[in-house]
């Protein structure tokens, strides 16, 4: 499971071109390297997967890719399906992202459930949003979204989990005056959203996709996932926060959980897109 929130500017008059929050939900002990620069990409790295991919990454041009799984039962998964782990890196490194996404579209059916979220600046310097979802949709296609506020989890945007519906309301309310906020104030607000534990349950879409028990599903229905002690070593283990202002200054904060130390650790990055 994962959930991502982002706000895209409507015009150059907005203070921030982009405000983004991503929660990564994963097995707590899955080997993962902290966010760092590698091959022109700033991201964490999933060290268990042979593709050494990521869930959220940004490159020097300000292009952002995010990978969210589409929740499915174990029985419905394709045995020996190719890894989804490297898809974000492929998008971030692509010379032509449209060609890359179209190629992925052709091959999408061979993967287990995924949702790729693509964020790129257009000729006016504003961020455009595309998604490609390969399950729980009538047609596998590239979709473009023009909303200002977006919240996407592990179901298609057209079939949102209840926590995504709740999260979008919370996100839009808390950031409606973001033009008046400093980066640190934006990050403080995003972190408050990131640790929200309200369980949005029952959830028919979540139940349909998991086909599991209420005890299993209830923790998954919150923005911040935490199972009762001793029941399941799975939950929210990383928050990624990004702001990009109208001068193309990028600020990034990763807050990740260190399970062996039972503590959280921050890493902060700042850079300018294209070195400007």
PDB file of N, CA, C and O in Angstrom, residues 28 215 219 226-235 257 262:
ATOM      1  N   UNK A  28       8.121  -3.742   7.261  1.00  0.00           N
ATOM      2  CA  UNK A  28       9.003  -2.839   8.002  1.00  0.00           C
ATOM      3  C   UNK A  28      10.471  -3.226   7.894  1.00  0.00           C
ATOM      4  O   UNK A  28      11.343  -2.357   7.999  1.00  0.00           O
ATOM      5  N   UNK A 215     -10.212  -7.246  10.371  1.00  0.00           N
ATOM      6  CA  UNK A 215      -9.021  -7.004  11.183  1.00  0.00           C
ATOM      7  C   UNK A 215      -7.820  -6.673  10.299  1.00  0.00           C
ATOM      8  O   UNK A 215      -6.975  -5.855  10.670  1.00  0.00           O
ATOM      9  N   UNK A 219      -6.626  -1.348   9.551  1.00  0.00           N
ATOM     10  CA  UNK A 219      -5.411  -0.516   9.561  1.00  0.00           C
ATOM     11  C   UNK A 219      -5.066   0.041   8.185  1.00  0.00           C
ATOM     12  O   UNK A 219      -4.515   1.147   8.072  1.00  0.00           O
ATOM     13  N   UNK A 226      -0.603   1.450  10.763  1.00  0.00           N
ATOM     14  CA  UNK A 226       0.135   0.811  11.857  1.00  0.00           C
ATOM     15  C   UNK A 226      -0.747  -0.302  12.416  1.00  0.00           C
ATOM     16  O   UNK A 226      -1.844  -0.042  12.907  1.00  0.00           O
ATOM     17  N   UNK A 227      -0.248  -1.512  12.336  1.00  0.00           N
ATOM     18  CA  UNK A 227      -0.974  -2.653  12.883  1.00  0.00           C
ATOM     19  C   UNK A 227      -0.699  -2.774  14.383  1.00  0.00           C
ATOM     20  O   UNK A 227       0.351  -2.331  14.865  1.00  0.00           O
ATOM     21  N   UNK A 228      -1.641  -3.359  15.116  1.00  0.00           N
ATOM     22  CA  UNK A 228      -1.404  -3.583  16.550  1.00  0.00           C
ATOM     23  C   UNK A 228      -0.123  -4.370  16.779  1.00  0.00           C
ATOM     24  O   UNK A 228       0.246  -5.234  15.979  1.00  0.00           O
ATOM     25  N   UNK A 229       0.565  -4.051  17.853  1.00  0.00           N
ATOM     26  CA  UNK A 229       1.843  -4.672  18.174  1.00  0.00           C
ATOM     27  C   UNK A 229       1.718  -6.195  18.158  1.00  0.00           C
ATOM     28  O   UNK A 229       0.798  -6.769  18.735  1.00  0.00           O
ATOM     29  N   UNK A 230       2.653  -6.837  17.455  1.00  0.00           N
ATOM     30  CA  UNK A 230       2.692  -8.289  17.443  1.00  0.00           C
ATOM     31  C   UNK A 230       1.787  -8.964  16.443  1.00  0.00           C
ATOM     32  O   UNK A 230       1.714 -10.202  16.412  1.00  0.00           O
ATOM     33  N   UNK A 231       1.089  -8.185  15.588  1.00  0.00           N
ATOM     34  CA  UNK A 231       0.158  -8.807  14.644  1.00  0.00           C
ATOM     35  C   UNK A 231       0.705  -8.881  13.222  1.00  0.00           C
ATOM     36  O   UNK A 231       0.578  -9.903  12.556  1.00  0.00           O
ATOM     37  N   UNK A 232       1.315  -7.796  12.733  1.00  0.00           N
ATOM     38  CA  UNK A 232       1.813  -7.788  11.358  1.00  0.00           C
ATOM     39  C   UNK A 232       2.918  -6.747  11.242  1.00  0.00           C
ATOM     40  O   UNK A 232       2.707  -5.578  11.586  1.00  0.00           O
ATOM     41  N   UNK A 233       4.091  -7.168  10.752  1.00  0.00           N
ATOM     42  CA  UNK A 233       5.237  -6.258  10.605  1.00  0.00           C
ATOM     43  C   UNK A 233       5.136  -5.512   9.275  1.00  0.00           C
ATOM     44  O   UNK A 233       5.941  -5.707   8.365  1.00  0.00           O
ATOM     45  N   UNK A 234       4.130  -4.661   9.184  1.00  0.00           N
ATOM     46  CA  UNK A 234       3.854  -3.937   7.953  1.00  0.00           C
ATOM     47  C   UNK A 234       3.245  -2.596   8.337  1.00  0.00           C
ATOM     48  O   UNK A 234       2.490  -2.493   9.305  1.00  0.00           O
ATOM     49  N   UNK A 235       3.569  -1.551   7.552  1.00  0.00           N
ATOM     50  CA  UNK A 235       2.955  -0.263   7.840  1.00  0.00           C
ATOM     51  C   UNK A 235       3.658   0.862   7.101  1.00  0.00           C
ATOM     52  O   UNK A 235       4.501   0.645   6.225  1.00  0.00           O
ATOM     53  N   UNK A 257      11.485   5.417   8.629  1.00  0.00           N
ATOM     54  CA  UNK A 257      11.473   4.647   9.867  1.00  0.00           C
ATOM     55  C   UNK A 257      12.621   3.652   9.880  1.00  0.00           C
ATOM     56  O   UNK A 257      12.852   2.945   8.896  1.00  0.00           O
ATOM     57  N   UNK A 262      13.782   1.578  16.149  1.00  0.00           N
ATOM     58  CA  UNK A 262      12.445   2.074  16.509  1.00  0.00           C
ATOM     59  C   UNK A 262      12.426   3.598  16.561  1.00  0.00           C
ATOM     60  O   UNK A 262      11.894   4.214  17.500  1.00  0.00           O
TER      61      UNK A 262
END
